[in-house]
Amino acid sequence: MSTESSHLSRRIAEHLVCIYPGENHQQLAAEYLALMGLTDQCASPLSHYNNWNETDNILITYGDSLIDDGELPLTTLKKFVDKQLKGVISGVHILPFFPWSSDDGFSVMDYLSVNPALGGWDEIGAIANDYDLMADLVINHMSSRSRWFDNFKKRIDPGKDYFFEASPEDDLSEVVRPRNSPLLTEYDTADGKRHVWCTFSADQVDLNFGNPQVLGEFINIIRHYLQWGVKIFRLDAVAFLWKQVGTPSIHRQQTHEIIKLLRTLIEHHSPKAIIITETNVPNRENLTYFGNANEAHIVYNFSLPPLLLYTLTSGNCQHLKTWMMSMPPAQSGTAYLNFVASHDGIGLRPLDGLIDDHDRTKLVNAMTAAGGKVTYRKSREGEEKAYEINIALYSALKGTLENADDGFQRERFICAHGIMLALEGIPALYIHSLLGTENDYQKVEHTGRTRSINRHVWHSENLERELADKNSHHSMVFSELKRLLSIRKKQPAFHPNATQFTLHLGFEVFAFWRQSINRSQSIFSLSNVTPVKQVINLADINLINTDHWIDLITEQHYDSLDGQLVLAPYQTVWISNR
C-alpha cells in the first residue's frame, strides 16, 4: 500500500475513533474507502484551495419549477437555463429530484433514483455537463414509505437498525426542535410497537448514524452522485444528525466528525467537489461548521435574508452593520453562501442575538400584513416562537414596516440583491426571486402547506410571455438581476474571498469596501436602504484621489472627489477604480 493510501486510511480511522469508539476502525476505514472506490493512486487535495472565484454563482430551483406540456421538467429547465442564463449562471442547485412522499422532495424514498415525473439520470447528467450541479444529500431522515423503513418494520436488513429509536419514557426535554410536531412516532413492527425519532414530521424518520452501516450506505450514495456529475453536496438538516437521549441532540461532536470524514473521502475522490452544510441556526452555531477549514467548504449565510428584510422594510441598517462587523472572514478554502430567498421560508432563528424581540415582532407583523404566513416552534421552555416567515420575497418587499405599499417594491427588491451580490461569499439566487414571482395563494390552498406560497410552478409558455413583455415586472426584475450578475462576474474585488471592510455612513446607507486578493481593484458598495434620497460626501467614502472611479452599475464617472453622491431611494452603487 502506498504511503498516501496508508495516510488516507489512517485519517479515516482517526475520524472513526471519535464517531464509533467501540468499532474496529481499521476495518471500517478499509470498507469505507472501498465503497468510495478510492485506490492507492488517489490524488491528495490541495489544502486551503479555493474551488471558486468571482464568476461563480448558483441558481436554486426545483426540478419542476418550470414545466412544458409533453416534456420532462428537467429538460424544460435545461432549455430555459441554456437560453436565458448561459454565461450568467455557473451552477444549478436542483432541489431533491428523487422519488419522495412529502415535503416537496425532502422525504426521500430512494436516494439512488430520479423521480420519473422529472426525468432520469441522463437529464441530470446533461445539466451537470454544462453547469456546476448542486444536489441535496438528505442525510438526517428518510421517508417512512421507503424500502429501508419497510424493512425496519419487518425487522429485516437492510433497514432493521437504520432508524433512531427512543422511548416515550426518556427525558427528551433538552432536544432542540424546528417543529411543533411530536418528536417520537409510534410504528407497529414485526416484534411490537417501536417509537422512532422524527425531527421534522412523522413521514420523515430520522436515520441512526450510530450504526456504521448507515454511514456506509451514504458513502455509496455519494459515490453514485459523483459518477453522475454532482459537484456540490448540500448536507440537508445535518445539524440534527447525531441523536443522544438527554442532550439537545443538535451540533453533536460526532456530527462534526462525520462531516470531516465525508469531506476527506469526497476530496480524495474529486478534488474540486464541494460540501455545503445547511444549518438554519443562530449565527455563532452556524459558523462552527467551517471547523478548522476541514468541515464544510461553504456554509449558508442564514442570518442574511431576515436581516436584509428587516433593513429594507425598516429603513435602518444598524442590525445589518453590527452583524457584518462580527462576521469573521472565511479562510482560504472556505466561503459563505449568500442568499436572500430560497425554497424555504425566511428563517427567524438566525436572528437570535442579532435583533431584539420588539423588532422581530414588528417584522413578523409586517410580513403577515403583506400576505405571508408564519410558522411557530416551541422553545425548550415551552414558549411558542415565530420560527419562519413563508412569503415570496418580491411580495415581502412591497412595502415597509410603516407603509404597506409605498410604490418602491421593485427598487427595494433590486436593492436587496445589489447588496447580496457584493458581499463576501458566493451568491445564490432562487429562481422565483430571479423571476420576481409573487405569493402563490392558490398553491397554498391546494397543498395545505404554507411553504407552497413561494414554490410556484411556471408554465414555460406563460413565463416566456411575461419575460417578453418589457412592461412586466417579471421582465424588468429578470433583466436587471441578469445585468448585475454579468457585471459582478468581471470584478476581481467580488471574489468570494476578497477582503471586506464595513463603512460607517449612518444607518440610512449600508456601505462596505471590497478589495481584490491582489489589491488591484477596490469596489465601494453603497446602498440607500430608505424611501428618500440620501446625500453622501465623496470625501467620506475613503476613495483615493489618484485613482479614477466609476459606478459599475450606472457607468457614472467621478472625476472629482470634492463633490457629493446622491442616492435615489433604494439605489445601490458599486464604485470601482477599474
Short mmCIF file of N, CA, C and O in Angstrom, two decimals, residues 253-355:
data_model
loop_
_atom_site.label_atom_id
_atom_site.label_comp_id
_atom_site.label_asym_id
_atom_site.label_seq_id
_atom_site.Cartn_x
_atom_site.Cartn_y
_atom_site.Cartn_z
N GLN A 253 -20.65 16.45 18.58
CA GLN A 253 -19.29 16.32 18.05
C GLN A 253 -19.21 15.23 16.99
O GLN A 253 -18.46 15.34 16.01
N GLN A 254 -19.98 14.16 17.16
CA GLN A 254 -19.98 13.09 16.15
C GLN A 254 -20.47 13.61 14.80
O GLN A 254 -20.00 13.17 13.75
N THR A 255 -21.43 14.55 14.82
CA THR A 255 -21.91 15.16 13.57
C THR A 255 -20.78 15.88 12.87
O THR A 255 -20.57 15.71 11.66
N HIS A 256 -20.05 16.69 13.61
CA HIS A 256 -18.92 17.42 13.02
C HIS A 256 -17.88 16.44 12.47
O HIS A 256 -17.30 16.67 11.40
N GLU A 257 -17.64 15.35 13.19
CA GLU A 257 -16.63 14.39 12.75
C GLU A 257 -17.08 13.65 11.49
O GLU A 257 -16.25 13.33 10.62
N ILE A 258 -18.38 13.36 11.38
CA ILE A 258 -18.89 12.72 10.16
C ILE A 258 -18.71 13.65 8.96
O ILE A 258 -18.34 13.21 7.86
N ILE A 259 -18.95 14.95 9.14
CA ILE A 259 -18.74 15.90 8.04
C ILE A 259 -17.26 15.91 7.64
O ILE A 259 -16.94 15.91 6.44
N LYS A 260 -16.37 15.90 8.61
CA LYS A 260 -14.93 15.86 8.30
C LYS A 260 -14.59 14.59 7.51
O LYS A 260 -13.83 14.64 6.54
N LEU A 261 -15.14 13.47 7.94
CA LEU A 261 -14.87 12.20 7.26
C LEU A 261 -15.37 12.25 5.82
O LEU A 261 -14.66 11.85 4.88
N LEU A 262 -16.61 12.74 5.63
CA LEU A 262 -17.16 12.82 4.27
C LEU A 262 -16.34 13.76 3.40
O LEU A 262 -16.12 13.49 2.22
N ARG A 263 -15.88 14.86 3.99
CA ARG A 263 -15.03 15.78 3.21
C ARG A 263 -13.74 15.08 2.79
O ARG A 263 -13.30 15.22 1.64
N THR A 264 -13.13 14.35 3.71
CA THR A 264 -11.89 13.64 3.37
C THR A 264 -12.10 12.68 2.21
O THR A 264 -11.33 12.66 1.25
N LEU A 265 -13.18 11.91 2.26
CA LEU A 265 -13.47 10.95 1.20
C LEU A 265 -13.79 11.65 -0.12
O LEU A 265 -13.26 11.29 -1.18
N ILE A 266 -14.65 12.65 -0.06
CA ILE A 266 -15.08 13.34 -1.28
C ILE A 266 -13.91 14.05 -1.94
O ILE A 266 -13.72 13.97 -3.17
N GLU A 267 -13.09 14.74 -1.16
CA GLU A 267 -11.97 15.48 -1.74
C GLU A 267 -10.95 14.56 -2.39
O GLU A 267 -10.35 14.91 -3.41
N HIS A 268 -10.73 13.40 -1.80
CA HIS A 268 -9.77 12.48 -2.40
C HIS A 268 -10.33 11.83 -3.66
O HIS A 268 -9.58 11.46 -4.57
N HIS A 269 -11.63 11.68 -3.73
CA HIS A 269 -12.25 11.15 -4.95
C HIS A 269 -12.30 12.21 -6.05
O HIS A 269 -11.94 11.94 -7.20
N SER A 270 -12.74 13.42 -5.69
CA SER A 270 -12.93 14.51 -6.66
C SER A 270 -12.46 15.80 -6.00
O SER A 270 -13.23 16.44 -5.27
N PRO A 271 -11.19 16.20 -6.22
CA PRO A 271 -10.62 17.36 -5.52
C PRO A 271 -11.40 18.66 -5.70
O PRO A 271 -11.28 19.56 -4.87
N LYS A 272 -12.21 18.76 -6.76
CA LYS A 272 -12.96 20.00 -6.98
C LYS A 272 -14.38 19.94 -6.43
O LYS A 272 -15.14 20.91 -6.54
N ALA A 273 -14.75 18.83 -5.82
CA ALA A 273 -16.09 18.72 -5.24
C ALA A 273 -16.16 19.54 -3.95
O ALA A 273 -15.15 19.80 -3.29
N ILE A 274 -17.38 19.93 -3.59
CA ILE A 274 -17.60 20.89 -2.51
C ILE A 274 -18.72 20.39 -1.60
O ILE A 274 -19.73 19.86 -2.07
N ILE A 275 -18.54 20.60 -0.29
CA ILE A 275 -19.58 20.31 0.70
C ILE A 275 -20.14 21.62 1.23
O ILE A 275 -19.38 22.52 1.64
N ILE A 276 -21.47 21.74 1.23
CA ILE A 276 -22.16 22.88 1.84
C ILE A 276 -23.05 22.33 2.95
O ILE A 276 -23.82 21.39 2.74
N THR A 277 -22.96 22.91 4.14
CA THR A 277 -23.84 22.49 5.24
C THR A 277 -25.04 23.41 5.33
O THR A 277 -24.90 24.64 5.31
N GLU A 278 -26.22 22.80 5.44
CA GLU A 278 -27.47 23.55 5.59
C GLU A 278 -27.86 23.48 7.06
O GLU A 278 -28.39 22.48 7.53
N THR A 279 -27.54 24.55 7.80
CA THR A 279 -27.78 24.58 9.24
C THR A 279 -28.48 25.90 9.58
O THR A 279 -27.81 26.91 9.81
N ASN A 280 -29.79 25.85 9.60
CA ASN A 280 -30.60 27.04 9.82
C ASN A 280 -30.72 27.31 11.32
O ASN A 280 -31.74 27.03 11.94
N VAL A 281 -29.63 27.84 11.88
CA VAL A 281 -29.50 28.01 13.33
C VAL A 281 -28.88 29.38 13.61
O VAL A 281 -28.42 30.06 12.69
N PRO A 282 -28.85 29.80 14.87
CA PRO A 282 -28.21 31.08 15.18
C PRO A 282 -26.79 31.17 14.63
O PRO A 282 -26.08 30.16 14.50
N ASN A 283 -26.37 32.40 14.36
CA ASN A 283 -25.16 32.65 13.58
C ASN A 283 -23.91 31.98 14.15
O ASN A 283 -23.15 31.35 13.41
N ARG A 284 -23.68 32.11 15.44
CA ARG A 284 -22.45 31.55 16.02
C ARG A 284 -22.42 30.03 15.90
O ARG A 284 -21.37 29.44 15.70
N GLU A 285 -23.58 29.40 16.04
CA GLU A 285 -23.65 27.95 15.87
C GLU A 285 -23.37 27.58 14.41
O GLU A 285 -22.69 26.59 14.13
N ASN A 286 -23.89 28.36 13.50
CA ASN A 286 -23.71 28.10 12.07
C ASN A 286 -22.23 28.12 11.69
O ASN A 286 -21.76 27.27 10.92
N LEU A 287 -21.49 29.07 12.24
CA LEU A 287 -20.08 29.23 11.87
C LEU A 287 -19.22 28.06 12.29
O LEU A 287 -18.15 27.82 11.72
N THR A 288 -19.68 27.27 13.28
CA THR A 288 -18.87 26.14 13.73
C THR A 288 -18.71 25.07 12.65
O THR A 288 -17.81 24.23 12.74
N TYR A 289 -19.55 25.12 11.63
CA TYR A 289 -19.49 24.08 10.59
C TYR A 289 -18.37 24.30 9.58
O TYR A 289 -18.15 23.47 8.70
N PHE A 290 -17.63 25.39 9.72
CA PHE A 290 -16.37 25.51 8.99
C PHE A 290 -15.30 24.62 9.61
O PHE A 290 -14.33 24.25 8.94
N GLY A 291 -15.46 24.31 10.92
CA GLY A 291 -14.39 23.60 11.62
C GLY A 291 -13.13 24.43 11.57
O GLY A 291 -13.15 25.66 11.68
N ASN A 292 -12.02 23.77 11.38
CA ASN A 292 -10.74 24.45 11.15
C ASN A 292 -10.40 24.36 9.67
O ASN A 292 -9.33 23.87 9.28
N ALA A 293 -11.36 24.82 8.85
CA ALA A 293 -11.26 24.70 7.39
C ALA A 293 -11.15 23.23 6.98
O ALA A 293 -10.55 22.91 5.95
N ASN A 294 -11.77 22.35 7.78
CA ASN A 294 -11.71 20.91 7.47
C ASN A 294 -13.10 20.25 7.55
O ASN A 294 -13.20 19.04 7.54
N GLU A 295 -14.15 21.08 7.63
CA GLU A 295 -15.51 20.53 7.60
C GLU A 295 -16.18 21.02 6.31
O GLU A 295 -15.76 20.64 5.22
N ALA A 296 -17.18 21.87 6.42
CA ALA A 296 -17.83 22.38 5.22
C ALA A 296 -16.88 23.31 4.47
O ALA A 296 -16.19 24.12 5.09
N HIS A 297 -16.87 23.18 3.15
CA HIS A 297 -16.18 24.19 2.34
C HIS A 297 -16.95 25.50 2.41
O HIS A 297 -16.35 26.58 2.44
N ILE A 298 -18.28 25.38 2.43
CA ILE A 298 -19.17 26.55 2.36
C ILE A 298 -20.29 26.39 3.37
O ILE A 298 -20.83 25.29 3.55
N VAL A 299 -20.65 27.49 4.05
CA VAL A 299 -21.83 27.48 4.92
C VAL A 299 -22.80 28.55 4.43
O VAL A 299 -22.40 29.59 3.93
N TYR A 300 -24.08 28.24 4.57
CA TYR A 300 -25.11 29.22 4.23
C TYR A 300 -25.04 30.41 5.19
O TYR A 300 -24.89 30.24 6.40
N ASN A 301 -25.20 31.61 4.65
CA ASN A 301 -25.28 32.81 5.47
C ASN A 301 -26.74 33.01 5.88
O ASN A 301 -27.43 33.90 5.38
N PHE A 302 -27.21 32.19 6.82
CA PHE A 302 -28.63 32.16 7.14
C PHE A 302 -29.13 33.45 7.80
O PHE A 302 -30.33 33.74 7.76
N SER A 303 -28.26 34.22 8.41
CA SER A 303 -28.71 35.46 9.05
C SER A 303 -28.99 36.55 8.02
O SER A 303 -29.71 37.51 8.33
N LEU A 304 -28.42 36.42 6.84
CA LEU A 304 -28.54 37.49 5.85
C LEU A 304 -29.98 37.75 5.39
O LEU A 304 -30.41 38.92 5.36
N PRO A 305 -30.78 36.73 5.00
CA PRO A 305 -32.12 37.04 4.49
C PRO A 305 -33.01 37.81 5.48
O PRO A 305 -33.58 38.85 5.11
N PRO A 306 -33.15 37.35 6.76
CA PRO A 306 -34.00 38.12 7.65
C PRO A 306 -33.43 39.49 8.01
O PRO A 306 -34.19 40.45 8.19
N LEU A 307 -32.11 39.60 8.08
CA LEU A 307 -31.50 40.90 8.37
C LEU A 307 -31.72 41.88 7.22
O LEU A 307 -32.03 43.06 7.44
N LEU A 308 -31.55 41.42 6.00
CA LEU A 308 -31.79 42.29 4.84
C LEU A 308 -33.26 42.69 4.77
O LEU A 308 -33.59 43.84 4.45
N LEU A 309 -34.14 41.74 5.05
CA LEU A 309 -35.57 42.03 5.01
C LEU A 309 -35.90 43.09 6.05
O LEU A 309 -36.64 44.05 5.76
N TYR A 310 -35.37 42.94 7.25
CA TYR A 310 -35.63 43.95 8.28
C TYR A 310 -35.04 45.30 7.87
O TYR A 310 -35.68 46.36 8.03
N THR A 311 -33.82 45.30 7.36
CA THR A 311 -33.16 46.54 6.97
C THR A 311 -33.97 47.32 5.94
O THR A 311 -34.18 48.53 6.08
N LEU A 312 -34.45 46.64 4.93
CA LEU A 312 -35.12 47.33 3.82
C LEU A 312 -36.57 47.68 4.15
O LEU A 312 -37.14 48.57 3.50
N THR A 313 -37.16 47.03 5.12
CA THR A 313 -38.53 47.40 5.50
C THR A 313 -38.55 48.41 6.65
O THR A 313 -39.55 49.10 6.85
N SER A 314 -37.43 48.51 7.37
CA SER A 314 -37.35 49.48 8.47
C SER A 314 -36.64 50.76 8.06
O SER A 314 -36.79 51.80 8.71
N GLY A 315 -35.83 50.69 6.98
CA GLY A 315 -35.05 51.84 6.57
C GLY A 315 -33.88 52.11 7.49
O GLY A 315 -33.36 53.23 7.56
N ASN A 316 -33.41 51.06 8.18
CA ASN A 316 -32.34 51.22 9.15
C ASN A 316 -31.42 50.01 9.07
O ASN A 316 -31.86 48.87 9.24
N CYS A 317 -30.14 50.25 8.81
CA CYS A 317 -29.20 49.13 8.61
C CYS A 317 -28.33 48.86 9.83
O CYS A 317 -27.32 48.16 9.74
N GLN A 318 -28.73 49.38 11.00
CA GLN A 318 -27.90 49.21 12.20
C GLN A 318 -27.63 47.73 12.50
O GLN A 318 -26.49 47.32 12.74
N HIS A 319 -28.70 46.91 12.50
CA HIS A 319 -28.52 45.50 12.84
C HIS A 319 -27.67 44.79 11.79
O HIS A 319 -26.83 43.94 12.13
N LEU A 320 -27.88 45.12 10.53
CA LEU A 320 -27.10 44.50 9.45
C LEU A 320 -25.63 44.86 9.58
O LEU A 320 -24.75 44.00 9.40
N LYS A 321 -25.34 46.11 9.89
CA LYS A 321 -23.94 46.54 10.07
C LYS A 321 -23.29 45.83 11.26
O LYS A 321 -22.15 45.36 11.17
N THR A 322 -24.02 45.78 12.36
CA THR A 322 -23.46 45.14 13.56
C THR A 322 -23.13 43.68 13.29
O THR A 322 -22.07 43.18 13.70
N TRP A 323 -24.04 43.00 12.60
CA TRP A 323 -23.80 41.59 12.25
C TRP A 323 -22.58 41.47 11.34
O TRP A 323 -21.72 40.61 11.57
N MET A 324 -22.50 42.30 10.31
CA MET A 324 -21.41 42.16 9.35
C MET A 324 -20.05 42.40 10.01
O MET A 324 -19.07 41.73 9.69
N MET A 325 -20.00 43.33 10.93
CA MET A 325 -18.73 43.60 11.61
C MET A 325 -18.31 42.43 12.50
O MET A 325 -17.12 42.29 12.83
N SER A 326 -19.28 41.59 12.88
CA SER A 326 -18.96 40.45 13.75
C SER A 326 -18.58 39.20 12.95
O SER A 326 -18.14 38.21 13.54
N MET A 327 -18.77 39.24 11.64
CA MET A 327 -18.53 38.05 10.82
C MET A 327 -17.05 37.89 10.50
O MET A 327 -16.44 38.80 9.90
N PRO A 328 -16.45 36.76 10.85
CA PRO A 328 -15.03 36.56 10.52
C PRO A 328 -14.87 36.32 9.03
O PRO A 328 -15.73 35.69 8.40
N PRO A 329 -13.79 36.82 8.43
CA PRO A 329 -13.56 36.48 7.03
C PRO A 329 -13.33 34.98 6.89
O PRO A 329 -12.70 34.36 7.75
N ALA A 330 -13.88 34.41 5.84
CA ALA A 330 -13.70 32.97 5.62
C ALA A 330 -12.25 32.69 5.24
O ALA A 330 -11.66 33.41 4.43
N GLN A 331 -11.68 31.64 5.83
CA GLN A 331 -10.32 31.23 5.46
C GLN A 331 -10.30 30.80 4.00
O GLN A 331 -11.32 30.37 3.44
N SER A 332 -9.14 30.86 3.37
CA SER A 332 -9.00 30.30 2.03
C SER A 332 -9.38 28.83 2.07
O SER A 332 -9.05 28.11 3.01
N GLY A 333 -10.12 28.42 1.07
CA GLY A 333 -10.63 27.06 1.04
C GLY A 333 -12.00 26.94 1.66
O GLY A 333 -12.60 25.86 1.65
N THR A 334 -12.52 28.05 2.19
CA THR A 334 -13.88 28.10 2.71
C THR A 334 -14.55 29.37 2.23
O THR A 334 -13.87 30.33 1.83
N ALA A 335 -15.89 29.40 2.25
CA ALA A 335 -16.61 30.58 1.79
C ALA A 335 -18.02 30.57 2.35
O ALA A 335 -18.53 29.53 2.80
N TYR A 336 -18.64 31.73 2.30
CA TYR A 336 -20.06 31.86 2.65
C TYR A 336 -20.91 31.70 1.40
O TYR A 336 -20.50 32.09 0.30
N LEU A 337 -22.10 31.15 1.57
CA LEU A 337 -23.09 31.15 0.50
C LEU A 337 -24.14 32.19 0.86
O LEU A 337 -24.86 32.06 1.85
N ASN A 338 -24.19 33.25 0.06
CA ASN A 338 -25.11 34.35 0.33
C ASN A 338 -26.40 34.16 -0.46
O ASN A 338 -26.36 33.83 -1.65
N PHE A 339 -27.51 34.41 0.18
CA PHE A 339 -28.79 34.30 -0.49
C PHE A 339 -29.78 35.23 0.21
O PHE A 339 -29.58 35.61 1.37
N VAL A 340 -30.81 35.62 -0.50
CA VAL A 340 -31.85 36.49 0.08
C VAL A 340 -33.14 35.70 0.24
O VAL A 340 -33.96 36.01 1.09
N ALA A 341 -33.34 34.70 -0.61
CA ALA A 341 -34.55 33.87 -0.55
C ALA A 341 -34.19 32.47 -1.04
O ALA A 341 -33.22 32.28 -1.78
N SER A 342 -35.00 31.50 -0.62
CA SER A 342 -34.80 30.13 -1.05
C SER A 342 -36.16 29.45 -1.14
O SER A 342 -37.20 30.09 -0.97
N HIS A 343 -36.14 28.14 -1.39
CA HIS A 343 -37.38 27.38 -1.46
C HIS A 343 -38.10 27.33 -0.13
O HIS A 343 -39.31 27.12 -0.07
N ASP A 344 -37.36 27.47 0.96
CA ASP A 344 -37.97 27.51 2.28
C ASP A 344 -38.39 28.95 2.59
O ASP A 344 -38.13 29.88 1.83
N GLY A 345 -38.98 29.12 3.76
CA GLY A 345 -39.32 30.47 4.18
C GLY A 345 -38.09 31.20 4.69
O GLY A 345 -36.96 30.72 4.60
N ILE A 346 -38.32 32.37 5.22
CA ILE A 346 -37.24 33.18 5.79
C ILE A 346 -37.13 32.82 7.26
O ILE A 346 -38.01 33.12 8.07
N GLY A 347 -36.05 32.11 7.61
CA GLY A 347 -35.87 31.62 8.97
C GLY A 347 -35.61 32.74 9.95
O GLY A 347 -34.88 33.69 9.64
N LEU A 348 -36.19 32.63 11.15
CA LEU A 348 -36.02 33.66 12.17
C LEU A 348 -35.06 33.26 13.28
O LEU A 348 -34.55 34.11 14.00
N ARG A 349 -34.77 31.96 13.42
CA ARG A 349 -33.78 31.56 14.44
C ARG A 349 -32.42 32.21 14.21
O ARG A 349 -31.73 32.55 15.18
N PRO A 350 -31.99 32.39 12.96
CA PRO A 350 -30.69 33.04 12.75
C PRO A 350 -30.65 34.50 13.20
O PRO A 350 -29.58 35.12 13.16
N LEU A 351 -31.79 35.06 13.62
CA LEU A 351 -31.80 36.42 14.17
C LEU A 351 -31.51 36.43 15.66
O LEU A 351 -31.31 37.50 16.24
N ASP A 352 -31.50 35.24 16.29
CA ASP A 352 -31.26 35.19 17.74
C ASP A 352 -29.95 35.88 18.07
O ASP A 352 -28.89 35.57 17.50
N GLY A 353 -30.02 36.82 19.00
CA GLY A 353 -28.82 37.55 19.40
C GLY A 353 -28.49 38.72 18.51
O GLY A 353 -27.54 39.46 18.79
N LEU A 354 -29.24 38.90 17.42
CA LEU A 354 -28.95 39.97 16.47
C LEU A 354 -30.02 41.06 16.48
O LEU A 354 -29.72 42.23 16.24
N ILE A 355 -31.28 40.66 16.71
CA ILE A 355 -32.40 41.60 16.73
C ILE A 355 -33.24 41.30 17.97
O ILE A 355 -33.47 40.13 18.30
#
